Amino acid sequence: MIGFRMQKNPLEKTRISRRTMKKRPEIEEDPEMESEPVPDLSSEAPSMEKILAPFYHRLVLDTVALRRAVEECRKSLLPKKEENRKRWVELAEKVLRNETISLTPPPPPDEVDRLGDKYPHMKGALQVVRDFLDISRLAQGPSSLPPLLLDGPPGSGKTAFALDLAKVLNVPSRLVNSASLTHSFVLGGIDAVWGSAKEGMILNVLLEGAGNPVMVLDEIDKAGKSLSGSSNSPSIENFLLNVLEPITARKYSDEFLSAAHPVDASKVQWVFTANDMTGLSKPLLSRLTVIPVREPTPEELREVIIPSLYRDILEENNLVGKAPEALTEEAIDTLSGSPREARKRILRLLAGYARAGKFEAPEEEISIKERSIGFNAGGRS
């Protein structure tokens, strides 16, 4: 009889070893004892989505309604002007493409400090900026500055500081000359029914893709009567009071895009400048962090501001490597006054260098006086 050799089950050894292992004593559960909850380890380490969430900004509040309006506008004849209709559709589609935009985080502290090296007379402004950026870092969120008002003498570098601040924050910016701001249309847009219809500066800068850009309103004290408005134009002040208030700015309406399609402009960072803030209203001032700005001392002007201005002018005019890297001591001696005046004179020094190959003292400014035309009875000629 031919016998068959049984193959061993490879798991048999495991079964035997498990049977021969010493059995651990069973622990009776106490029904009155509550079992400890198993810790959720996944919640200890935040996901990348949670980390990045504060840096995304929903610009469009109702994308469905805006898309529907785009389709209706393509089919209908509204707004009546064909060119306006095309511009409106282009703007609305651009807004939809920027439905969600980024919020820029605060810059490293040393970059802010370098701004202080350039503006030694702006210590108060820099301290306010540092304080709020420190809070932004603590919150692990984007840079968020309160509306600032730089109040100081003309030509003291307030506007240049505001624009350089936007560069340090690494966000888009817009500069508005308040003296020529006769109504709020420049900021808030012009309705599509008008021939000159277009979006305002606020929506325009938001569409560059950053939800916390910098808006600089230069010399707001020169806006004059346009701040309070008139029967023919809306009040700029009322407009500003709304956009400076985060609650109302969350539903900001651009006149060209239409009030039916608001966007969130609550993260815009505002910087105002003024030569004399005494004419500004209390409601407006209550929304601004007022920072006094003094004139730079002669030492600050000579040792810090003029050399910095010179480097900036070389870069702005593509003169790096084509003109001397620094001004001579003799050239600096010819510069005085405010940073604004120093900038003008540096340009004239460079013009002299272009002609003669050396820095020459700029000629005195030519003063042009208006002369009366026609008869002037009893007046000066």
XYZ file of N, CA and C in Angstrom, residues 68-164:
291
model
N -24.963 84.494 -13.282
C -26.263 84.640 -13.933
C -26.387 86.020 -14.580
N -25.896 87.043 -13.874
C -25.961 88.405 -14.416
C -25.101 88.546 -15.670
N -23.954 87.865 -15.700
C -23.093 87.906 -16.881
C -23.814 87.311 -18.080
N -24.459 86.163 -17.877
C -25.189 85.528 -18.975
C -26.335 86.404 -19.457
N -27.052 87.004 -18.525
C -28.167 87.874 -18.906
C -27.676 89.107 -19.650
N -26.527 89.633 -19.227
C -25.981 90.826 -19.876
C -25.549 90.517 -21.306
N -25.031 89.317 -21.524
C -24.636 88.935 -22.879
C -25.847 88.860 -23.811
N -26.970 88.421 -23.256
C -28.167 88.231 -24.078
C -28.959 89.519 -24.271
N -28.957 90.368 -23.256
C -29.794 91.566 -23.301
C -29.021 92.763 -23.828
N -29.670 93.883 -23.842
C -29.045 95.128 -24.293
C -28.729 96.048 -23.127
N -28.735 95.530 -21.916
C -28.465 96.350 -20.735
C -27.065 96.050 -20.208
N -26.266 97.037 -19.839
C -26.555 98.460 -20.025
C -26.662 98.841 -21.494
N -27.356 99.902 -21.796
C -27.711 100.241 -23.164
C -26.488 100.482 -24.042
N -25.457 101.088 -23.500
C -24.271 101.386 -24.301
C -23.471 100.104 -24.532
N -23.253 99.762 -25.794
C -22.580 98.521 -26.159
C -21.188 98.423 -25.536
N -20.421 99.522 -25.583
C -19.068 99.510 -25.041
C -19.087 99.264 -23.539
N -20.020 99.893 -22.848
C -20.147 99.681 -21.409
C -20.495 98.237 -21.099
N -21.369 97.653 -21.937
C -21.776 96.263 -21.712
C -20.577 95.332 -21.823
N -19.742 95.566 -22.829
C -18.551 94.733 -22.994
C -17.609 94.897 -21.807
N -17.405 96.154 -21.384
C -16.511 96.407 -20.247
C -17.059 95.774 -18.977
N -18.381 95.849 -18.792
C -18.969 95.269 -17.586
C -18.783 93.759 -17.557
N -19.023 93.106 -18.696
C -18.849 91.649 -18.762
C -17.394 91.281 -18.493
N -16.461 92.023 -19.075
C -15.037 91.754 -18.841
C -14.687 91.903 -17.365
N -15.224 92.965 -16.739
C -14.947 93.179 -15.318
C -15.550 92.067 -14.477
N -16.817 91.719 -14.747
C -17.492 90.683 -13.961
C -16.780 89.340 -14.091
N -16.315 89.020 -15.285
C -15.593 87.755 -15.478
C -14.258 87.773 -14.737
N -13.614 88.927 -14.710
C -12.359 89.041 -13.955
C -12.620 88.889 -12.464
N -13.715 89.459 -11.989
C -14.084 89.307 -10.577
C -14.329 87.838 -10.259
N -15.016 87.130 -11.152
C -15.291 85.708 -10.929
C -14.003 84.887 -10.935
N -13.051 85.262 -11.781
C -11.764 84.546 -11.786
C -11.010 84.758 -10.480
N -11.300 85.876 -9.827
C -10.677 86.176 -8.533
C -11.656 85.949 -7.390
N -12.514 84.966 -7.556
C -13.528 84.659 -6.539
C -12.907 84.502 -5.160
N -11.777 83.803 -5.102
C -11.013 83.651 -3.861
C -9.595 84.144 -4.112
N -9.146 85.077 -3.286
C -7.810 85.643 -3.457
C -7.001 85.440 -2.179
N -5.722 85.713 -2.264
C -4.839 85.465 -1.122
C -4.777 86.672 -0.199
N -4.374 86.413 1.028
C -4.075 87.453 2.008
C -2.597 87.320 2.359
N -1.850 88.386 2.186
C -0.398 88.334 2.348
C -0.009 88.335 3.822
N 0.869 87.411 4.237
C 1.307 87.379 5.640
C 2.220 88.550 5.963
N 2.411 88.842 7.248
C 3.299 89.954 7.631
C 4.742 89.664 7.241
N 5.507 90.691 6.901
C 6.907 90.495 6.517
C 7.766 90.194 7.737
N 8.979 89.697 7.531
C 9.897 89.492 8.656
C 10.183 90.817 9.359
N 10.383 90.791 10.674
C 10.627 92.037 11.422
C 11.811 92.841 10.913
N 12.858 92.160 10.416
C 14.037 92.906 9.981
C 13.756 93.760 8.747
N 12.767 93.355 7.929
C 12.410 94.173 6.766
C 11.729 95.466 7.205
N 10.926 95.377 8.252
C 10.295 96.580 8.799
C 11.359 97.480 9.420
N 12.347 96.871 10.070
C 13.427 97.658 10.674
C 14.221 98.422 9.616
N 14.401 97.803 8.448
C 15.123 98.497 7.371
C 14.354 99.722 6.897
N 13.029 99.640 6.980
C 12.214 100.816 6.654
C 12.496 101.933 7.651
N 12.735 101.555 8.906
C 13.094 102.540 9.923
C 14.441 103.173 9.664
N 15.368 102.400 9.089
C 16.675 102.959 8.747
C 16.552 104.040 7.677
N 15.548 103.889 6.824
C 15.354 104.840 5.727
C 14.604 106.092 6.174
N 13.743 105.929 7.196
C 12.932 107.048 7.693
C 13.161 107.208 9.198
N 14.296 107.757 9.607
C 14.602 107.858 11.035
C 13.654 108.776 11.800
N 12.970 109.672 11.102
C 12.048 110.601 11.773
C 10.629 110.046 11.860
N 10.441 108.787 11.446
C 9.115 108.165 11.450
C 9.009 107.078 12.522
N 9.683 107.268 13.643
C 9.713 106.223 14.667
C 8.323 105.911 15.214
N 7.495 106.939 15.378
C 6.146 106.715 15.889
C 5.325 105.859 14.955
N 5.393 106.160 13.663
C 4.652 105.381 12.674
C 5.158 103.948 12.621
N 6.474 103.790 12.675
C 7.051 102.451 12.615
C 6.671 101.613 13.826
N 6.592 102.239 14.988
C 6.222 101.491 16.185
C 4.784 100.981 16.087
N 3.890 101.813 15.565
C 2.501 101.377 15.370
C 2.447 100.214 14.381
N 3.189 100.330 13.287
C 3.224 99.260 12.287
C 3.763 97.977 12.902
N 4.869 98.085 13.648
C 5.449 96.896 14.290
C 4.446 96.242 15.237
N 3.772 97.051 16.047
C 2.830 96.507 17.032
C 1.750 95.667 16.360
N 1.147 96.199 15.311
C 0.041 95.478 14.673
C 0.527 94.291 13.850
N 1.720 94.379 13.292
C 2.262 93.220 12.587
C 2.645 92.120 13.570
N 3.095 92.498 14.762
C 3.371 91.498 15.800
C 2.089 90.768 16.192
N 0.993 91.507 16.289
C -0.297 90.883 16.595
C -0.698 89.929 15.471
N -0.458 90.326 14.227
C -0.776 89.464 13.084
C 0.033 88.173 13.140
N 1.308 88.271 13.515
C 2.135 87.064 13.619
C 1.654 86.176 14.758
N 1.279 86.793 15.879
C 0.776 86.026 17.013
C -0.489 85.272 16.631
N -1.338 85.901 15.842
C -2.585 85.272 15.399
C -2.359 84.295 14.252
N -1.117 84.237 13.746
C -0.775 83.392 12.597
C -1.694 83.693 11.414
N -1.897 84.988 11.204
C -2.766 85.426 10.124
C -2.070 86.415 9.215
N -2.806 86.992 8.281
C -2.233 87.948 7.331
C -1.923 89.283 7.982
N -1.151 90.109 7.297
C -0.868 91.447 7.818
C -2.154 92.252 7.845
N -2.361 92.934 8.957
C -3.602 93.685 9.147
C -3.296 94.950 9.942
N -3.245 96.070 9.238
C -2.997 97.360 9.883
C -4.300 98.136 9.982
N -4.482 98.890 11.066
C -5.670 99.741 11.161
C -5.520 100.928 10.217
N -6.591 101.628 9.899
C -6.456 102.840 9.085
C -5.556 103.856 9.784
N -4.503 104.283 9.104
C -3.513 105.188 9.681
C -3.649 106.583 9.078
N -3.371 107.598 9.887
C -3.290 108.980 9.406
C -1.936 109.544 9.801
N -1.084 109.804 8.808
C 0.217 110.429 9.040
C 0.031 111.933 8.942
N 0.130 112.619 10.068
C -0.136 114.056 10.128
C 1.163 114.801 10.389
N 1.574 115.639 9.435
C 2.819 116.370 9.612
C 3.042 117.387 8.517
N 4.126 118.139 8.595
C 4.389 119.218 7.634
C 4.571 118.696 6.217
N 4.266 119.528 5.218
C 4.438 119.102 3.822
C 5.897 118.815 3.506
N 6.099 117.829 2.636
C 7.455 117.505 2.208
C 8.258 116.691 3.186
N 7.619 116.162 4.239
C 8.368 115.424 5.265
C 8.483 113.932 4.965
N 8.026 113.497 3.808
C 8.208 112.100 3.416
C 7.059 111.183 3.774
N 5.895 111.726 4.085
C 4.755 110.897 4.505
C 4.284 109.978 3.376
N 4.139 110.544 2.190
C 3.650 109.754 1.054
C 4.657 108.684 0.662
N 5.925 109.059 0.612
C 6.970 108.089 0.266
C 6.999 106.953 1.279
N 6.827 107.284 2.558
C 6.799 106.262 3.602
C 5.637 105.306 3.374
N 4.450 105.841 3.058
C 3.269 105.001 2.863
C 3.461 104.035 1.697
N 4.034 104.519 0.603
C 4.253 103.661 -0.562
C 5.343 102.628 -0.296
N 6.386 103.028 0.435
C 7.428 102.063 0.799
C 6.890 101.021 1.773
